Short mmCIF file of C-alpha atoms and ligand atoms in Angstrom, two decimals:
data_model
loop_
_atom_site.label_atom_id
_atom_site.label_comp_id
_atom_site.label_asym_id
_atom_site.label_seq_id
_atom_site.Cartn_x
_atom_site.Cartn_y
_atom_site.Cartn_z
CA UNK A 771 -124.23 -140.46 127.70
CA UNK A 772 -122.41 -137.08 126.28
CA UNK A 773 -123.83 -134.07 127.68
CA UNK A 774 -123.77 -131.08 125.28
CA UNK A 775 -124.70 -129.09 128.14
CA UNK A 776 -126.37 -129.87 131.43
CA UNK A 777 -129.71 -132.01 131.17
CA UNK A 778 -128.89 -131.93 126.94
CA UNK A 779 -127.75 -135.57 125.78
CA UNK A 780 -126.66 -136.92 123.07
CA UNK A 781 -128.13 -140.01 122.37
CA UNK A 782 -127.77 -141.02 118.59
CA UNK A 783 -125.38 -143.42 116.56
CA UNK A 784 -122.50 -143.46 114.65
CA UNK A 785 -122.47 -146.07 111.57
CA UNK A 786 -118.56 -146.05 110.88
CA UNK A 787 -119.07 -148.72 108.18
CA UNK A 788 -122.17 -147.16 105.92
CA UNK A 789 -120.58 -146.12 102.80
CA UNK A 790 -123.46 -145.29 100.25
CA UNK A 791 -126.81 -143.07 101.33
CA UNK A 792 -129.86 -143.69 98.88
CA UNK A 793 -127.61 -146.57 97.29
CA UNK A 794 -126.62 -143.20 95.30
CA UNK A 795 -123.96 -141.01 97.42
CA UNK A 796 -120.89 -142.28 98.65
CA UNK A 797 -119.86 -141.92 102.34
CA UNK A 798 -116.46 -142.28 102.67
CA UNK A 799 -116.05 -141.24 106.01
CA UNK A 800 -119.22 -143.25 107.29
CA UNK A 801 -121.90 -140.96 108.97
CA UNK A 802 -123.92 -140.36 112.01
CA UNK A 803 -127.64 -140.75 112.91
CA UNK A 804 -127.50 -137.80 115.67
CA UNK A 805 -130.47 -137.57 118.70
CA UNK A 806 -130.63 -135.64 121.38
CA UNK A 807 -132.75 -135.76 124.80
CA UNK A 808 -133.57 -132.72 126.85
CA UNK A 809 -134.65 -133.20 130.03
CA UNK A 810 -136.72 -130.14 130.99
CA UNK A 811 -138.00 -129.43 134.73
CA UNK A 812 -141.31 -130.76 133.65
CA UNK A 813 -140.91 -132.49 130.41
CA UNK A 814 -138.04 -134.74 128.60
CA UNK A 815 -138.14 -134.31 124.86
CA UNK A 816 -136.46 -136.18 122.34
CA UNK A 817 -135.36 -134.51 119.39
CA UNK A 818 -135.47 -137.23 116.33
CA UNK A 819 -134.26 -140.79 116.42
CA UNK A 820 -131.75 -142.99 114.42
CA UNK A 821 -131.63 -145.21 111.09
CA UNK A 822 -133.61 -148.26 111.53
CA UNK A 823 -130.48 -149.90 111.07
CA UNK A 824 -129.19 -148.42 114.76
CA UNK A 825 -132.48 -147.99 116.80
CA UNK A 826 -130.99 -151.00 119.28
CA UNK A 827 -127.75 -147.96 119.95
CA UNK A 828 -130.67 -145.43 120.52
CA UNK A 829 -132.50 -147.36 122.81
CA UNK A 830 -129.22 -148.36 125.02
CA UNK A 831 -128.39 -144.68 125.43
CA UNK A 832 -131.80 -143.69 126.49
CA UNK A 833 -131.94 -146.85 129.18
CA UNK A 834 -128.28 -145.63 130.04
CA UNK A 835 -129.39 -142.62 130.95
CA UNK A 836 -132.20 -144.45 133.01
CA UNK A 837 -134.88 -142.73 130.95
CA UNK A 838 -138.28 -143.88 131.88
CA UNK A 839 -140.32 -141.23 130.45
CA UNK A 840 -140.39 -139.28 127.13
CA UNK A 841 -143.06 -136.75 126.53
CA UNK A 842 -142.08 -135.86 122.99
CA UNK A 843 -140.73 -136.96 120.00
CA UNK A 844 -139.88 -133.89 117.97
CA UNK A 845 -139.59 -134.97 114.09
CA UNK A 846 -137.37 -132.31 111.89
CA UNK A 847 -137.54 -134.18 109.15
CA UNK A 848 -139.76 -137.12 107.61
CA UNK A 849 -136.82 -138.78 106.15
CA UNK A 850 -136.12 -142.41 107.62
CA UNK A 851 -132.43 -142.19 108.80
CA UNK A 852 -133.82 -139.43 111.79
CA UNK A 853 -137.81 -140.67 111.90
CA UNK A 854 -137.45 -144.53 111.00
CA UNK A 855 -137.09 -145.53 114.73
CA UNK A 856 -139.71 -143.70 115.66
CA UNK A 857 -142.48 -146.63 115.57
CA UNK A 858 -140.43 -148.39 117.69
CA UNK A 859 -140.03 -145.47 120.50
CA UNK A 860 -143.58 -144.73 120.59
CA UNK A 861 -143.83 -148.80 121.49
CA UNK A 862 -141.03 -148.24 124.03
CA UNK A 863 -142.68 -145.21 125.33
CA UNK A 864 -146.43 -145.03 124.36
CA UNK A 865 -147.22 -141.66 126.55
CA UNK A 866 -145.50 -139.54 124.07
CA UNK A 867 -146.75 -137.11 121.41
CA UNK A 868 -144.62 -136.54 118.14
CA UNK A 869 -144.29 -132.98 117.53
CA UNK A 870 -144.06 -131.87 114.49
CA UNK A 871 -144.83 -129.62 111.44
CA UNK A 872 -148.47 -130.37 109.35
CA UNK A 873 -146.35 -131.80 106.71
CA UNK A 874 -143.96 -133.02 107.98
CA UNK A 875 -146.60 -135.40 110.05
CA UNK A 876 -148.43 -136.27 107.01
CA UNK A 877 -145.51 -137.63 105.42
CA UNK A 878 -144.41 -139.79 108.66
CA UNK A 879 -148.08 -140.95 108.33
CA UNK A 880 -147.44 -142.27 104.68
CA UNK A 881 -143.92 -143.30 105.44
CA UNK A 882 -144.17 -145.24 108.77
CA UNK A 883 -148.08 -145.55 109.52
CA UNK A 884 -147.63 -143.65 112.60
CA UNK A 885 -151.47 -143.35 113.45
CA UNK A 886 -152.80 -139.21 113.35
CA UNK A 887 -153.79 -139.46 117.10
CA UNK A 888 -149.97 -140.24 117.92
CA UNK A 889 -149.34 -136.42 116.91
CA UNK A 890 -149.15 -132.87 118.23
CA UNK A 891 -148.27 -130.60 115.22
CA UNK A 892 -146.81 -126.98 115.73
CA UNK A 893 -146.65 -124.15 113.30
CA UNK A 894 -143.93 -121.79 112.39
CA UNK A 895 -142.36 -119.82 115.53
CA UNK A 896 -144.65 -121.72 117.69
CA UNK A 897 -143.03 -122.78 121.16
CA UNK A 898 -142.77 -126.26 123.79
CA UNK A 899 -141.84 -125.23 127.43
CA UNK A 900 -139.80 -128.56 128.84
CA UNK A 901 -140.11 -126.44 132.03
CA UNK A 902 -137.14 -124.45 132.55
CA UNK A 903 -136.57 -124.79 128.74
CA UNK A 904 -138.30 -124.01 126.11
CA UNK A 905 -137.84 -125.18 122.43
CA UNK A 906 -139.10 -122.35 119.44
CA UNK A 907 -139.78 -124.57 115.91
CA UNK A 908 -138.58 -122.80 113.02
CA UNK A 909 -139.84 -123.62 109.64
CA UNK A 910 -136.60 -124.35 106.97
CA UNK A 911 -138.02 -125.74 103.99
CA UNK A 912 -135.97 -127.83 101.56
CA UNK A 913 -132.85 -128.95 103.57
CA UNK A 914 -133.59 -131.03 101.26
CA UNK A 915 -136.96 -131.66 101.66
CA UNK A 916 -140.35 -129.45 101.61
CA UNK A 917 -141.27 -130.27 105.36
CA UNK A 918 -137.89 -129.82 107.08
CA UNK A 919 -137.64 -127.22 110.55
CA UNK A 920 -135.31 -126.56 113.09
CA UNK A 921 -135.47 -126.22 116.82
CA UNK A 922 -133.98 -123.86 119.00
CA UNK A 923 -133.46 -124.21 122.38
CA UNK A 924 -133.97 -120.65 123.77
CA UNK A 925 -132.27 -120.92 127.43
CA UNK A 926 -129.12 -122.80 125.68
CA UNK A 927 -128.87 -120.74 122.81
CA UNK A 928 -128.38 -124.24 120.98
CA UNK A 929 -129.64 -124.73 117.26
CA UNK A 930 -131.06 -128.36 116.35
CA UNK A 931 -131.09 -128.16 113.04
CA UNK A 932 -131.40 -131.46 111.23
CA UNK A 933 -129.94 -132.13 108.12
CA UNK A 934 -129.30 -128.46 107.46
CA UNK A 935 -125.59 -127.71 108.39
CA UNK A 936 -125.17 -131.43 108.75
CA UNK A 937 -122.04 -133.41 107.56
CA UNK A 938 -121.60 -137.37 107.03
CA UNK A 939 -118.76 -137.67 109.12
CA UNK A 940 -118.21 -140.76 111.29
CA UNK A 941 -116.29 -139.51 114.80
CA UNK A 942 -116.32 -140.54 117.91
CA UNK A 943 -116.09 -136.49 119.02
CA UNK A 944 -119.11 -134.76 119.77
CA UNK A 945 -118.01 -131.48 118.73
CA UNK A 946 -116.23 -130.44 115.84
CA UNK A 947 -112.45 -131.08 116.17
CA UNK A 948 -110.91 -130.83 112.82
CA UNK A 949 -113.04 -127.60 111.26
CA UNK A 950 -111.43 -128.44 107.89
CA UNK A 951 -112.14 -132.04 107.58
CA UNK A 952 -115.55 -130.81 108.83
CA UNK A 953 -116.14 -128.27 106.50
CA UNK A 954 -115.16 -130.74 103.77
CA UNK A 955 -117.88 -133.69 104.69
CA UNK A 956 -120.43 -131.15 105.37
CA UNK A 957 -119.60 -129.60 101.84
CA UNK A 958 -119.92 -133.04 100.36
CA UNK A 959 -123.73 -133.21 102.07
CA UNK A 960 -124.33 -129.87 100.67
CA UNK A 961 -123.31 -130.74 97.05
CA UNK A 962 -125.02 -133.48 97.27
CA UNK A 963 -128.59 -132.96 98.19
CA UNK A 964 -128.89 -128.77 98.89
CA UNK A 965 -127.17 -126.98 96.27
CA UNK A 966 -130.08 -127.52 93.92
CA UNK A 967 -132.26 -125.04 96.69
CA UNK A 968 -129.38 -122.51 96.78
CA UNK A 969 -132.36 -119.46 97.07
CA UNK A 970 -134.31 -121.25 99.76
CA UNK A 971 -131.34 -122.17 101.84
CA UNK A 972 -130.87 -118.22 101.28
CA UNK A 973 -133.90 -117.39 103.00
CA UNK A 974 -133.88 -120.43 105.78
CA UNK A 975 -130.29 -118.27 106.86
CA UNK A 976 -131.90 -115.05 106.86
CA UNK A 977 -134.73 -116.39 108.98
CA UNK A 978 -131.94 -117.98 111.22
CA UNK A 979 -129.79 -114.62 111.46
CA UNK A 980 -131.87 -113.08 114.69
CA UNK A 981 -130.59 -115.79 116.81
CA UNK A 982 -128.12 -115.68 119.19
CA UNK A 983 -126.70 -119.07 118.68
CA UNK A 984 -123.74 -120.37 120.90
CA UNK A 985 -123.58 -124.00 119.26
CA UNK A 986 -125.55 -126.17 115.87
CA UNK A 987 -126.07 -129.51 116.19
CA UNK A 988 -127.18 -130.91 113.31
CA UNK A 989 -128.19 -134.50 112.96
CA UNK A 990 -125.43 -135.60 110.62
CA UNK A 991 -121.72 -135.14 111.90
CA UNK A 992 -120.26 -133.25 114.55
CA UNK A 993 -121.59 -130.16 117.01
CA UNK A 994 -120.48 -126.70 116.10
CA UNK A 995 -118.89 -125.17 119.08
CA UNK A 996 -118.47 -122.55 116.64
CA UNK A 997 -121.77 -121.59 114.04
CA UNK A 998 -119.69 -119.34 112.17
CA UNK A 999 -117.19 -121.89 110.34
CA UNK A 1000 -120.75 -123.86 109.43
CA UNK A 1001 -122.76 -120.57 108.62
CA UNK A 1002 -120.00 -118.69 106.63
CA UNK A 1003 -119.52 -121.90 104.36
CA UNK A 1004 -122.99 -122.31 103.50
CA UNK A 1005 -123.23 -118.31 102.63
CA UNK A 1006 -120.21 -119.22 100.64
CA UNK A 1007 -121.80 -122.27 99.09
CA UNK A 1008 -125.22 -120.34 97.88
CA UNK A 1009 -123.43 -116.95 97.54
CA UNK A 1010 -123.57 -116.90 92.95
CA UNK A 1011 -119.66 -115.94 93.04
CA UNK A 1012 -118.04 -118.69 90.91
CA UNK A 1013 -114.25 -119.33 91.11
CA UNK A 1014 -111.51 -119.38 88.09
CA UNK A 1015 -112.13 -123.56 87.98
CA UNK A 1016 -113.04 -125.64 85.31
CA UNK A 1017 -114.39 -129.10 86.08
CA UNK A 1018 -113.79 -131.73 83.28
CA UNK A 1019 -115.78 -135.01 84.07
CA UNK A 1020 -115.48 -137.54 81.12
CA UNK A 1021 -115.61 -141.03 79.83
CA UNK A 1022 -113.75 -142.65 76.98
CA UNK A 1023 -113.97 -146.12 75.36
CA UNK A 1024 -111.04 -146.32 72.63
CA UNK A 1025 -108.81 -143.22 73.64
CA UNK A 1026 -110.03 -140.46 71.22
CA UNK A 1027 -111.70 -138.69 74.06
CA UNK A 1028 -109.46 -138.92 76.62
CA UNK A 1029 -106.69 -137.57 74.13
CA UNK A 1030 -108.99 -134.77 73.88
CA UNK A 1031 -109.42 -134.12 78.00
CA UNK A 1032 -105.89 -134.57 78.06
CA UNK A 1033 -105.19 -131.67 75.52
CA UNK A 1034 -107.79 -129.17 76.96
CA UNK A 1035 -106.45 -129.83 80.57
CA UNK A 1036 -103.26 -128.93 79.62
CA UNK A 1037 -104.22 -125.88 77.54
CA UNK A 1038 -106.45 -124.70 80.76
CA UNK A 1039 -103.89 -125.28 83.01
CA UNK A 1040 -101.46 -123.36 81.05
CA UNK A 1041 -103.21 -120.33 81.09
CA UNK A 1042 -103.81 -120.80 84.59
CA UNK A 1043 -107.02 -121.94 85.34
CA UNK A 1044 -107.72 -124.56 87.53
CA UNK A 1045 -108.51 -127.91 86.86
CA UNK A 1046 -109.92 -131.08 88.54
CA UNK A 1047 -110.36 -134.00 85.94
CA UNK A 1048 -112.65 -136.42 86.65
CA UNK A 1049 -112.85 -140.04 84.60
CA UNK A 1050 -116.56 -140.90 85.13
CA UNK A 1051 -115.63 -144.64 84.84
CA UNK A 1052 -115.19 -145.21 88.94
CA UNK A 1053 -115.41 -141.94 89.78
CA UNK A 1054 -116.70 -140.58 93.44
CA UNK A 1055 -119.83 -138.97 92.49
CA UNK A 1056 -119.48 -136.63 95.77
CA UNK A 1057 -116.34 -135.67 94.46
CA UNK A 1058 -117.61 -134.32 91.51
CA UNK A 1059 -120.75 -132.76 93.24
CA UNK A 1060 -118.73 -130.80 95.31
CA UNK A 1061 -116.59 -129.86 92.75
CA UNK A 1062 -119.30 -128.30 91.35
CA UNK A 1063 -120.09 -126.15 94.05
CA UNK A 1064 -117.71 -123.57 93.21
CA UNK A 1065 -116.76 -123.87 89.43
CA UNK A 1066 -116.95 -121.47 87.01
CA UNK A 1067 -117.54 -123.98 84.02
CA UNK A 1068 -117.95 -127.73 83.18
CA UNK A 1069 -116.74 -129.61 80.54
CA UNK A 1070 -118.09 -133.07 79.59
CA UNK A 1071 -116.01 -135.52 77.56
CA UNK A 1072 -117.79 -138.76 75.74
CA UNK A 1073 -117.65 -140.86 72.99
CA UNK A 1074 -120.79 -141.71 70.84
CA UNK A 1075 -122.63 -144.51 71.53
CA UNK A 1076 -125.45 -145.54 69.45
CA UNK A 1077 -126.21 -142.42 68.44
CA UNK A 1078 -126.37 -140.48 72.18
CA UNK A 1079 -123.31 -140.13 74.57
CA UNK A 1080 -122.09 -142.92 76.38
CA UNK A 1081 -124.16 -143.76 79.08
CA UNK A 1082 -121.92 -143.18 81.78
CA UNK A 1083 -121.46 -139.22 80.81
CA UNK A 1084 -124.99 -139.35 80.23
CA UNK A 1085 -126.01 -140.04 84.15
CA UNK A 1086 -123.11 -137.65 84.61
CA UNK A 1087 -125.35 -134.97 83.08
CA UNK A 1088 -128.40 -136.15 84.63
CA UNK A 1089 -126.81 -135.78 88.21
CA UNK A 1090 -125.31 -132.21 87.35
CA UNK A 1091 -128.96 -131.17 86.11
CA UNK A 1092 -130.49 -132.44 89.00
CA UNK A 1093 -128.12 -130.83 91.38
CA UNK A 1094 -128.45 -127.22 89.40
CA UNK A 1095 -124.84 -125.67 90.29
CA UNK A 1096 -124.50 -122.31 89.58
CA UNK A 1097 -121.40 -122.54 87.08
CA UNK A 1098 -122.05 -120.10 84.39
CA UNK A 1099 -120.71 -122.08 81.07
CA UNK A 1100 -120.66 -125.68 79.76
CA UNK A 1101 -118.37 -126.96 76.94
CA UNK A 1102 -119.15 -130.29 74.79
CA UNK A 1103 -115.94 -132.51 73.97
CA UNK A 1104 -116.04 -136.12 72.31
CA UNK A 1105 -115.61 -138.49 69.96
CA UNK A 1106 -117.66 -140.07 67.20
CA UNK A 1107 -117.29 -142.50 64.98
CA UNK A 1108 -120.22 -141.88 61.72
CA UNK A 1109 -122.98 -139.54 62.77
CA UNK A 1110 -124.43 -138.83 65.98
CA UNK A 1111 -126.19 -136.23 67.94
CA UNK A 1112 -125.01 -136.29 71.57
CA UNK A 1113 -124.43 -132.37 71.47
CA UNK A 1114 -128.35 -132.61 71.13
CA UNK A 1115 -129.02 -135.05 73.77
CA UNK A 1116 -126.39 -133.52 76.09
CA UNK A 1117 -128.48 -130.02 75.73
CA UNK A 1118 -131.73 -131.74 76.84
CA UNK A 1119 -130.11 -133.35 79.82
CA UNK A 1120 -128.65 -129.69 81.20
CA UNK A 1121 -131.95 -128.15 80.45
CA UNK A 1122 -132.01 -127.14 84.31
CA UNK A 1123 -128.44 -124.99 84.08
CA UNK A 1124 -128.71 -121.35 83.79
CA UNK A 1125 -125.17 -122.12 81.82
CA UNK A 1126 -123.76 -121.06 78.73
CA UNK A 1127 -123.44 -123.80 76.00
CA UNK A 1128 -119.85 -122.91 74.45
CA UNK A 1129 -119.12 -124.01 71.00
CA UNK A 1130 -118.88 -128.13 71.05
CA UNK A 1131 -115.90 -130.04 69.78
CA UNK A 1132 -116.43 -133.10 68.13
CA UNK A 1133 -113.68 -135.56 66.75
CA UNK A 1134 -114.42 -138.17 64.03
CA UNK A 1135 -112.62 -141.06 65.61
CA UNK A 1136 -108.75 -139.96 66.80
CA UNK A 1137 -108.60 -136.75 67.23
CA UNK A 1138 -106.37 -134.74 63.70
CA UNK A 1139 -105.03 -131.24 64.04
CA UNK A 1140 -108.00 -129.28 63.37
CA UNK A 1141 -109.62 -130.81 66.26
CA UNK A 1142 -106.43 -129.90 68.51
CA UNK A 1143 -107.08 -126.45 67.10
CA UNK A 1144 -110.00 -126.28 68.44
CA UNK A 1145 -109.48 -127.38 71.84
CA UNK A 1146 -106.84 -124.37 71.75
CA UNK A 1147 -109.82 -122.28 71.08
CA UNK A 1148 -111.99 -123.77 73.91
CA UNK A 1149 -109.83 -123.46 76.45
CA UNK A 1150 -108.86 -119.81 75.44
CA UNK A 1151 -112.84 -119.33 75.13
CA UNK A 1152 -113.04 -120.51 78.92
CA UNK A 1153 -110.06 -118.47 79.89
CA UNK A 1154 -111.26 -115.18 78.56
CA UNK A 1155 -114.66 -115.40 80.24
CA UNK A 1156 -113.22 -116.06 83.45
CA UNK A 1157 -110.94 -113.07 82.58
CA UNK A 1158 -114.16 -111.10 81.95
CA UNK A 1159 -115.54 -111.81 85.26
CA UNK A 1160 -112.53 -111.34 87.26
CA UNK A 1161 -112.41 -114.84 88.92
CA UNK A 1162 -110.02 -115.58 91.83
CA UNK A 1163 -109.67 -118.91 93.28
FE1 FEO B 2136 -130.43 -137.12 106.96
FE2 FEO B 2136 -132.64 -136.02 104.67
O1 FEO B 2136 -131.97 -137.15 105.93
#
């Protein structure tokens, strides 16, 4: 198997074909299931395991590298695509102990009815000599999830840090060989499931900053010969600076909206904003999430439907509430055709956003002149508070 360094293995699975994660976000570069073995002078540790789905790949490395023995299973993360094979190692190798955090065990308890006598829990700092190497757990709550740590592997300066830093890239390159196309996927898993703990992530680099760290290798994606292109985009990421971008996700059923997108885009773009348009009918979700990492504002387009806005903008606004970006100003477009009160509904659905509500345009059926009018004023509305902050793309 791949050495990342001598006696350090990699030993997890790449699932070229997966494209959806939680039947919710789209992969469309596949992903990996990343574990790694360490084989210490006087202990071999195992740092998480593989999807269900690819426990058979896990368990061919590890008899590849003619592994007879593991004394410990550390668990970063309760979630099932890194902890879901781990019933079936502790069958393969019944000696070892799962290390892991207090909470994080209690949730592999509930989640795989691994029994409580199966464990060895650590606390924050705490370290595991292997022998000649020794492994420090560092707590990094909510990447994405409350329990999630990190290891660090003191004598190799090497950070194991789970999903944190991770991408969902399918390659068959250990390390990182295309930093953009990198950066990209792993800002796609960031949009996706950590912008919504921008402040926590925050703190979990702060805590990180001490360390002398010569490589990250997460459990998603590539390893980072280089932290810095990984560590400067997340302090991007979570930094509250906001570009001069406008995101315009919408939906439209007879035309009247999308005549309306169509006239704002053009106004924004004329002033010189930029613009990515989104038609919620088919679009990539992860598109639109990362989109959102950056943007200054968000406009949502819909036509009335019984009353509320379609349902497709609707789970739109659902998703962007959930995932709390920090743009600072939301605009209301649409269409109805006798009464309605989507600008209503649309306001309870961002309740999360620390946003702006800018005066809503609403069209009764095809949109006349007055309603062009007041796209005009919109989009000049948009333009002038990004001129206000001083936004640069
Ligand atoms: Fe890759 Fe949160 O699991």
């Amino acid at each position: 198997m791949r050495p990342l360094k001598p006696n350090i293995f990699y030993v997890g699975a790449v699932d070229w074909d997966r494209r959806m994660f939680d039947e919710l976000i789209p992969l469309p570069d596949g992903t990996t299931y990343n574990a790694y073995l360490i084989k210490g002078s006087n202990k071999v540790a195992l740092l998480d395991t593989v999807d269900p789905s690819k426990v058979d790949t896990l368990m061919g490395n590890l008899v590849s590298l003619g592994v007879d023995h593991i004394d410990y299973i550390i668990s970063h993360h309760a979630e099932q695509d890194h902890s879901g094979s781990i019933p079936d190692l502790l069958v393969l190798y019944p000696q070892a102990k799962v290390v892991t955090n207090p909470k994080c065990r209690d949730m592999l308890m509930d989640l795989l009815h691994i029994e409580p006598d199966k464990f060895e829990t650590i606390e924050d700092g705490q370290t595991l000599s292997l022998g000649d190497k020794t492994l420090k757990f560092i707590y990094t709550p909510w990447v994405h999830w409350p329990e999630t740590m990190c290891s660090y592997l003191v004598e190799d300066r090497i950070l194991f840090s789970c999903d944190f830093f991770g991408s969902h890239l399918a390659t068959s390159n250990l390390f990182v060989d295309d930093e953009e196309r990198t950066v990209e996927d792993a800002k796609r898993y960031y949009a996706e499931i950590m912008m919504p703990f921008r402040s926590q992530i925050q703190k979990n680099l702060d805590k990180l900053a001490p360390l002398a760290i010569d490589m990250i290798a997460p459990s998603h994606g590539p390893v980072y010969p280089r932290p810095a292109l990984i560590v400067e985009a997340y302090r991007d990421w979570i930094g509250d600076r906001v570009k001069n971008e406008v995101v315009v996700a919408y939906v439209s059923m007879h035309d009247s909206t999308r005549l309306m997108v169509e006239h704002l885009v053009h106004e924004l773009t004329d002033k010189g904003l930029k613009v990515i348009q989104f038609n919620l009918a088919g679009a990539d979700i992860g598109k639109l999430a990362i989109s959102m990492v950056d943007a200054a504002t968000i406009v949502i387009g819909a036509p009335t439907v019984l009353v509320g806005p379609h349902p497709v903008a609707a789970n739109a606004a659902v998703l962007v509430n959930a995932l709390r970006p920090k743009t600072r100003f939301v605009g209301v477009i649409g269409s109805y055709g006798w009464a309605g009160k989507m600008v209503d509904q649309f306001k309870t659905l961002l309740g999360n956003l620390k946003a702006e509500f800018l005066e809503p345009v609403l069209a009764k059926g095809l949109p006349r002149d007055e309603d062009y009018h007041k796209l005009d004023a919109l989009a000049e509305r948009i333009h002038q508070s990004h001129q206000q902050m001083k936004l640069t793309q």
